[in-house]
XYZ file of C-alpha atoms in Angstrom:
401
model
C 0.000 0.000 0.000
C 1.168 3.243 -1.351
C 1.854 6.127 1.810
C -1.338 8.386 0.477
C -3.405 5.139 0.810
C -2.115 4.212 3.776
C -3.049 7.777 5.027
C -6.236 7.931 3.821
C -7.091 4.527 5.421
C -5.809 5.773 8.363
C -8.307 9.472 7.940
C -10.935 6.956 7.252
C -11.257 5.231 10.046
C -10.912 7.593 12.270
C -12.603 10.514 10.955
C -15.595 8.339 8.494
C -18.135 8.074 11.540
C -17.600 11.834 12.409
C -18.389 12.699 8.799
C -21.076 10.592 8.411
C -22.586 10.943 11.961
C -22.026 15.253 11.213
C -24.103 15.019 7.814
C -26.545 13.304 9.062
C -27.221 15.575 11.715
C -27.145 18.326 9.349
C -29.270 17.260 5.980
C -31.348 14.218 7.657
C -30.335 12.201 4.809
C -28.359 8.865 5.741
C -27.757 8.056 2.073
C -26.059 11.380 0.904
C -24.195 11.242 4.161
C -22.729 8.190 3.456
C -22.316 8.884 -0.362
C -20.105 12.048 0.534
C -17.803 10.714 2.862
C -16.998 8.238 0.018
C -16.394 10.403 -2.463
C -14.336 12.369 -0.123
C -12.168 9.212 0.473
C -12.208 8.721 -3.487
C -10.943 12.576 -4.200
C -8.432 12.338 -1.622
C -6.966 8.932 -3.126
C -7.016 11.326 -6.569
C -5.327 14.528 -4.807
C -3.001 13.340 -2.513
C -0.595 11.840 -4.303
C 0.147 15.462 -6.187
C -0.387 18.210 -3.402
C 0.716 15.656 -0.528
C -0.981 14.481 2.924
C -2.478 17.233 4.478
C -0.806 18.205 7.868
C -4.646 17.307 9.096
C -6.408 14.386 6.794
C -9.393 14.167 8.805
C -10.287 17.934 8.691
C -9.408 17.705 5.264
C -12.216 15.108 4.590
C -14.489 16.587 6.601
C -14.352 19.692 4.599
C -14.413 17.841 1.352
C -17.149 16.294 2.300
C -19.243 19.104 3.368
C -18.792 20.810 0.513
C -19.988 18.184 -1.568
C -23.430 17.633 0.423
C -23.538 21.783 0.210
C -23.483 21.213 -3.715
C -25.651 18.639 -3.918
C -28.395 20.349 -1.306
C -27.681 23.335 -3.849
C -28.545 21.675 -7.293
C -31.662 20.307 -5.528
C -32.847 23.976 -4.236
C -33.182 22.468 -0.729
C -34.328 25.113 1.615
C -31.510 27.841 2.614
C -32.067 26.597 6.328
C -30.424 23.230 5.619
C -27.919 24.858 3.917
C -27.374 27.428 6.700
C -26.952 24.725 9.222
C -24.499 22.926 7.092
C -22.024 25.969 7.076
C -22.084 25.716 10.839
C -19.447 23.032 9.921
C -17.013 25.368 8.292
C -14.115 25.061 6.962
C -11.887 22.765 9.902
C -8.788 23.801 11.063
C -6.163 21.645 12.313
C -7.662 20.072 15.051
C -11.087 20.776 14.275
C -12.360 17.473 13.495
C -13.295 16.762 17.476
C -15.505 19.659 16.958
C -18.938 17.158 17.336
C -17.550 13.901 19.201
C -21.139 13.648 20.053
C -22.086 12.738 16.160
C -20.227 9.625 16.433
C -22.672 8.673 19.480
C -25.748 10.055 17.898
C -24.779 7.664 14.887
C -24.042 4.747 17.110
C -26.999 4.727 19.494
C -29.133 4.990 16.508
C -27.926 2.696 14.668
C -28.141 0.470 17.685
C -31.795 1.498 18.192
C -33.756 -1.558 19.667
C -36.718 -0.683 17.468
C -34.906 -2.438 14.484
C -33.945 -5.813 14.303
C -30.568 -6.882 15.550
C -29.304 -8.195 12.354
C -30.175 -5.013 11.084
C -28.564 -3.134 13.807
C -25.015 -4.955 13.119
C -25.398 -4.300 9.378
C -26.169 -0.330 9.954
C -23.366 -0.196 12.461
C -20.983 -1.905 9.667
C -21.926 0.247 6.740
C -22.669 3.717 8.375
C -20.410 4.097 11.194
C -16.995 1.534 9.549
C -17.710 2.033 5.959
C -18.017 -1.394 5.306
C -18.594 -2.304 1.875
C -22.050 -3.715 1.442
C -20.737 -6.613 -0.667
C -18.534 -7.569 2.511
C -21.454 -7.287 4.818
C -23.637 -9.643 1.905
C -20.903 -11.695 2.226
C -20.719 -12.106 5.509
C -24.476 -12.816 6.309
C -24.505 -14.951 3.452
C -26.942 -13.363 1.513
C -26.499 -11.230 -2.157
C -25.580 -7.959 -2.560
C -29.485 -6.613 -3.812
C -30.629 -8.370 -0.368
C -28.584 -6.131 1.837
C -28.507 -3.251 0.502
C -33.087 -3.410 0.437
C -32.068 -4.515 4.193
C -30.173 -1.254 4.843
C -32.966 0.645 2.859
C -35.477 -0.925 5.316
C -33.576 0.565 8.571
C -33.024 3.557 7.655
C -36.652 4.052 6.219
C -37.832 2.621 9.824
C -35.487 5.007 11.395
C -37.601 7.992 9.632
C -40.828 6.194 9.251
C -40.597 5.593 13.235
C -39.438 8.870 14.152
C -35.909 7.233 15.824
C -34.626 10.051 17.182
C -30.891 11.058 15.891
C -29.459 12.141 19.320
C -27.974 9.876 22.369
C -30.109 9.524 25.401
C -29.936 10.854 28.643
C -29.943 9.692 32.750
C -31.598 6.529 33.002
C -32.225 6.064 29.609
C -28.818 5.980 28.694
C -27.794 3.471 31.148
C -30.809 1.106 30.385
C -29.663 1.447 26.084
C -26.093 1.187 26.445
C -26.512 -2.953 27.186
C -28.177 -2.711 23.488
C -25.534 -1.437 21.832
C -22.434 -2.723 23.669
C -24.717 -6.315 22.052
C -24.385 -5.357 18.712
C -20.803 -4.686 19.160
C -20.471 -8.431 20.492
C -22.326 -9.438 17.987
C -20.210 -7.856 15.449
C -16.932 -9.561 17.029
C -17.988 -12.856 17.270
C -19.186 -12.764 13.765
C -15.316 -11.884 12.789
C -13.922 -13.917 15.627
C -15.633 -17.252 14.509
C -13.838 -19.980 12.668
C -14.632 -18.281 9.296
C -15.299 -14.614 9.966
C -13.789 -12.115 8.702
C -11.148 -10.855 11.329
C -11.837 -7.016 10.190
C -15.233 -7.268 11.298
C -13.666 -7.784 15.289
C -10.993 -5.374 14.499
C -13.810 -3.206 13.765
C -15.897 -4.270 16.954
C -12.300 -3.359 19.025
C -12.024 0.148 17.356
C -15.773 0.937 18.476
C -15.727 -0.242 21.954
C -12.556 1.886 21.759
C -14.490 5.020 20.816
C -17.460 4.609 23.154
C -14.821 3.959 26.429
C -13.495 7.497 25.222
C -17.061 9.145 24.376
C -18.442 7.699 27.496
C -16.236 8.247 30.146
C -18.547 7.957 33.346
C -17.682 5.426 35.609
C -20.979 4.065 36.045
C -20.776 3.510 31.759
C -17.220 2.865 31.188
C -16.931 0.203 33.582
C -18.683 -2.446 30.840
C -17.568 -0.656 27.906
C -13.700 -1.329 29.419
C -15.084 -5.209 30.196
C -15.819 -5.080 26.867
C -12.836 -4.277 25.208
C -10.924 -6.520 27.230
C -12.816 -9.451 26.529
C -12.465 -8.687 22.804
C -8.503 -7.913 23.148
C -7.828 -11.008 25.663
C -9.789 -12.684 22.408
C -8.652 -11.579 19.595
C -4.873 -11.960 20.823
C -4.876 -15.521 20.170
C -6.346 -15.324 17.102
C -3.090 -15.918 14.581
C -2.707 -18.930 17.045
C -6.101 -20.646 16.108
C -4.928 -22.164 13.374
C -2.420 -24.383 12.294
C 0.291 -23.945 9.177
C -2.336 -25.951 6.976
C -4.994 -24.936 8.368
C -6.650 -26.631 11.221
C -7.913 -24.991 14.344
C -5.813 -25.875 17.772
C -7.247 -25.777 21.034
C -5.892 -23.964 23.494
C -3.208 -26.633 24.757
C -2.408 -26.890 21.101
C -1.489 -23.291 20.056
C 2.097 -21.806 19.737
C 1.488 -19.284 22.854
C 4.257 -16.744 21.040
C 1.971 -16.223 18.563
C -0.278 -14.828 20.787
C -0.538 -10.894 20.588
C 0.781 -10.334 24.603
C 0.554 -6.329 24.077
C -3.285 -6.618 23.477
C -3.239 -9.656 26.800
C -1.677 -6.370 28.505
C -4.187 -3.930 27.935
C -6.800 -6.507 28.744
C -5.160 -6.860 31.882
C -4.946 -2.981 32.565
C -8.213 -2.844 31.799
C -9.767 -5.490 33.998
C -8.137 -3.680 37.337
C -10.498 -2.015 39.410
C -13.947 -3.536 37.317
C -16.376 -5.150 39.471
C -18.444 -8.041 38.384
C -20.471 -7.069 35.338
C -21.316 -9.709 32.557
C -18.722 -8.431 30.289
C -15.914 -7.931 32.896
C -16.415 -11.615 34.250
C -16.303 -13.095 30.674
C -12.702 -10.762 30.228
C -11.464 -12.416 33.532
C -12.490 -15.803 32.292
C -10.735 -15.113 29.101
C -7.751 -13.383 30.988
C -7.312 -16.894 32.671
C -6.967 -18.402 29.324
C -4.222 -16.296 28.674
C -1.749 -17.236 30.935
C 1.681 -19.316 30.526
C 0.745 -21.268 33.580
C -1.903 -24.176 34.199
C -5.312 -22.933 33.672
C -7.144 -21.769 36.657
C -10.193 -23.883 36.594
C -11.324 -23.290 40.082
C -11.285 -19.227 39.403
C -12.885 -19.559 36.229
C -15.405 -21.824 37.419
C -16.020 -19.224 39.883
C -16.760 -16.738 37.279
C -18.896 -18.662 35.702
C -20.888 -19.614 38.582
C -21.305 -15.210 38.925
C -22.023 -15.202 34.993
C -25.041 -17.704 35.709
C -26.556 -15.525 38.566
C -26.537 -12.575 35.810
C -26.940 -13.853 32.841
C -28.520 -17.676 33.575
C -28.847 -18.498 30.010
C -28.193 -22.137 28.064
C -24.605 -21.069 27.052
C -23.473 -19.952 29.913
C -24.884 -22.662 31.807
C -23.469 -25.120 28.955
C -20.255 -22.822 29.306
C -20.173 -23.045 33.532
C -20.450 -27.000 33.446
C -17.486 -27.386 31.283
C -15.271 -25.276 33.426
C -16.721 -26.990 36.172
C -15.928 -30.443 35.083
C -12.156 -29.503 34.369
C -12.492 -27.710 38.032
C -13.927 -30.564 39.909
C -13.900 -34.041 37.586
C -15.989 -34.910 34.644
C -19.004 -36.599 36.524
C -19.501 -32.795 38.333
C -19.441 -31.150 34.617
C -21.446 -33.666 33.319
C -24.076 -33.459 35.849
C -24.259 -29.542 35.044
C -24.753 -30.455 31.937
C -27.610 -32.385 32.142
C -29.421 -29.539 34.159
C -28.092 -26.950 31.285
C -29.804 -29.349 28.720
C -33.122 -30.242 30.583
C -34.896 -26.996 29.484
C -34.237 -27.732 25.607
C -32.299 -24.920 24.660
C -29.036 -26.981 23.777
C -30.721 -29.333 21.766
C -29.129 -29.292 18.685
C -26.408 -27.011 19.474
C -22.809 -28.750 17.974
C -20.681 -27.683 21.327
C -22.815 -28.935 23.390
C -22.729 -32.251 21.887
C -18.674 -31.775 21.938
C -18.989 -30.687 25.139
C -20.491 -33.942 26.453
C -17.838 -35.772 24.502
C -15.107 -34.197 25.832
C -16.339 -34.741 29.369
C -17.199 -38.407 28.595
C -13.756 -38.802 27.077
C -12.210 -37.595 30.039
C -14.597 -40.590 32.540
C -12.267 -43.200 30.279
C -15.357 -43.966 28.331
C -13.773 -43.327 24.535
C -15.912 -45.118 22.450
C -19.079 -43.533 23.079
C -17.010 -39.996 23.309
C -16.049 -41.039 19.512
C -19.186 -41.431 18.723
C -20.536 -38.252 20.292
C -17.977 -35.909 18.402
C -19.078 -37.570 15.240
C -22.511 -36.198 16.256
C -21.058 -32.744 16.871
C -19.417 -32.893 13.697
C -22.731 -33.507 11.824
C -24.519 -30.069 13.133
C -20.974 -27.875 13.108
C -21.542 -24.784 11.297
C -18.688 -24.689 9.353
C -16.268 -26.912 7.540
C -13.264 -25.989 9.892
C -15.228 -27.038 13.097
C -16.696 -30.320 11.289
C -12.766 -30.961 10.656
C -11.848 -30.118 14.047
C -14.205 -32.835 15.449
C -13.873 -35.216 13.329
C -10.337 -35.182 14.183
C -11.209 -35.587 17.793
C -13.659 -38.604 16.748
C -10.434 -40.177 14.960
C -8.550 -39.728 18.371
C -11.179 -40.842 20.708
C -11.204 -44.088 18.284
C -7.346 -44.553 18.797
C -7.974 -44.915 22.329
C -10.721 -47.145 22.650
């Protein structure tokens, strides 16, 4: 990558959901807001490279961009308000481009709005506020282009339909949406996190929990947000590790531990110090006990779990709490936890559950009928690398029957 690309990848992502978010605010229209900032990206790609990187690249755009919504609000004769609020913007000087930190949360929190579905909420949050290509975001749900994009058409036209207000909420009602959105952002990292996601959709998810720590600052918010983002970095630091040179995921015991990303393991860390119990902090200090060189604390993470539950009692966590219970305290003890996590239905078909069972039954000396258990995992995986990844384990169980 060329030095004007890599600087205006670098003024994108830090500066595209202030555009956006700024636009929006001023002309009410999500489409030219998006449509400017990317022709602000394209002209600087053209520009650059002949009057050089300006000494500010994100005021730059923003004024590029600006100007272009002023022309196109001025061909269409909108009405000389709009256009009056629009030059509130200016011309930015160095510096200027913190001018409305609040845009970025107006654009989050309504893209997060719980009025829209929550597919719909992670595909808004990808294309308006990280400038995600819609053919990556097709991709990635596994649907065609033409389907998304009438998808993001239907948001947005609920967002105005509905009346969604474009501003961040206050007191309580902050407090009681910010679980809503800090979801979507979960939802966004697992979906880049998993076996075959795409890893810029968690860098993405890292970058906004990064901006809504800053934004948010409280203690009473940042506490989760910082949970959060330490969950994600104590994840995503093992993620060149996941995989072997041909292609197989490794377990934990398996991976090359200096391949892990131990700067990112120390900022989770950091992070973690001084955060009570929230759902998001307990899952970072279960992951942050994954991350050590030592023997895995099952006790302490078993412990967390068993705090998770009384917050969160739901089937994973509950399929999640007997695992770490039955490395804690012997398979019979996990596999009794199990049984209890499965008895309401909501693991039944569920392919680590299934290799959760065999795992635990492997470890009773019982390896046949573990064998044949991963072989049933394998059969409802969700994707080819897991269905390897058991199988493998089916092979193994079979070697030691």
């Amino acid at each position: 990558m060329t030095r004007v690309a890599s600087a205006v990848a670098a003024a994108a992502a830090e500066a595209h959901p202030r555009i956006v978010g700024a636009l929006i605010r001023m002309t009410g229209d999500w489409d030219l807001a998006e449509d400017c900032a990317q022709e602000a990206l394209a002209t600087a790609l053209q520009r650059w490279p002949a009057s050089g990187v300006p000494d500010n690249p994100a005021a730059w755009l923003m004024t590029t961009a600006r100007n272009r919504a002023l022309d196109v609000l001025r061909r269409a004769k909108v009405e000389r308000t709009k256009l009056q609020d629009l030059a509130v913007l200016g011309s930015p000087e160095p510096g200027d481009a913190d001018t409305f930190p609040d845009d970025r949360l107006r654009l989050v929190f309504t893209c997060c709005h719980p009025a829209l579905p929550l597919e719909a909420r992670v595909a808004l949050t990808l294309r308006t506020i990280c400038g995600v290509p819609t053919a990556d975001i097709a991709h990635a749900f596994l649907v065609t282009e033409a389907t998304m994009t009438r998808r993001l058409t239907r948001a947005k036209t609920k967002i105005a339909q509905a009346g969604i207000p474009y501003r961040v909420p206050e007191g309580p009602a902050l407090t009681e949406r910010l679980p809503g959105v800090l979801g979507v952002l979960y939802v966004l990292f697992t979906n880049g996190y998993n076996a075959d996601g795409s890893a810029a959709f968690a860098d993405e998810a890292i970058r906004l929990a990064r901006l809504l720590r800053a934004l948010l600052p409280a203690p009473e918010l940042s506490g989760e947000i910082g949970g959060l983002l330490a969950l994600f970095l104590f994840q995503h630091s093992r993620r060149d590790a996941r995989r072997s040179p041909d292609g197989r995921l490794l377990t934990l015991d398996q991976q090359d531990r200096s391949r892990w990303d131990h700067a990112a393991i120390a900022e989770g860390r950091a992070l973690l110090e001084g955060l009570g119990d929230g759902p998001y902090a307990l899952q970072a200090r279960i992951a942050a006990f994954h991350t050590t060189d030592g023997p895995t604390d099952w006790a302490g993470i078993a412990s967390c779990y068993d705090r998770l539950w009384a917050w969160q009692p739901t089937a994973v966590i509950a399929l999640n709490r007997a695992v770490a219970h039955g490395y804690a305290h012997g398979p019979s003890a996990g596999l009794a936890l199990l049984a209890e996590a499965r008895a309401g239905g909501g693991l039944d078909g569920y392919p680590h559950a299934v290799a959760a069972e065999a795992d635990l039954v492997s470890r009773t000396g019982d390896h046949a009928r573990a064998a044949s258990l991963f072989r049933s995992a394998a059969a409802l995986a969700h994707s080819p690398a897991e269905r390897d990844a058991l199988l493998e384990r089916a092979e193994a169980e079979d070697t030691e029957a």
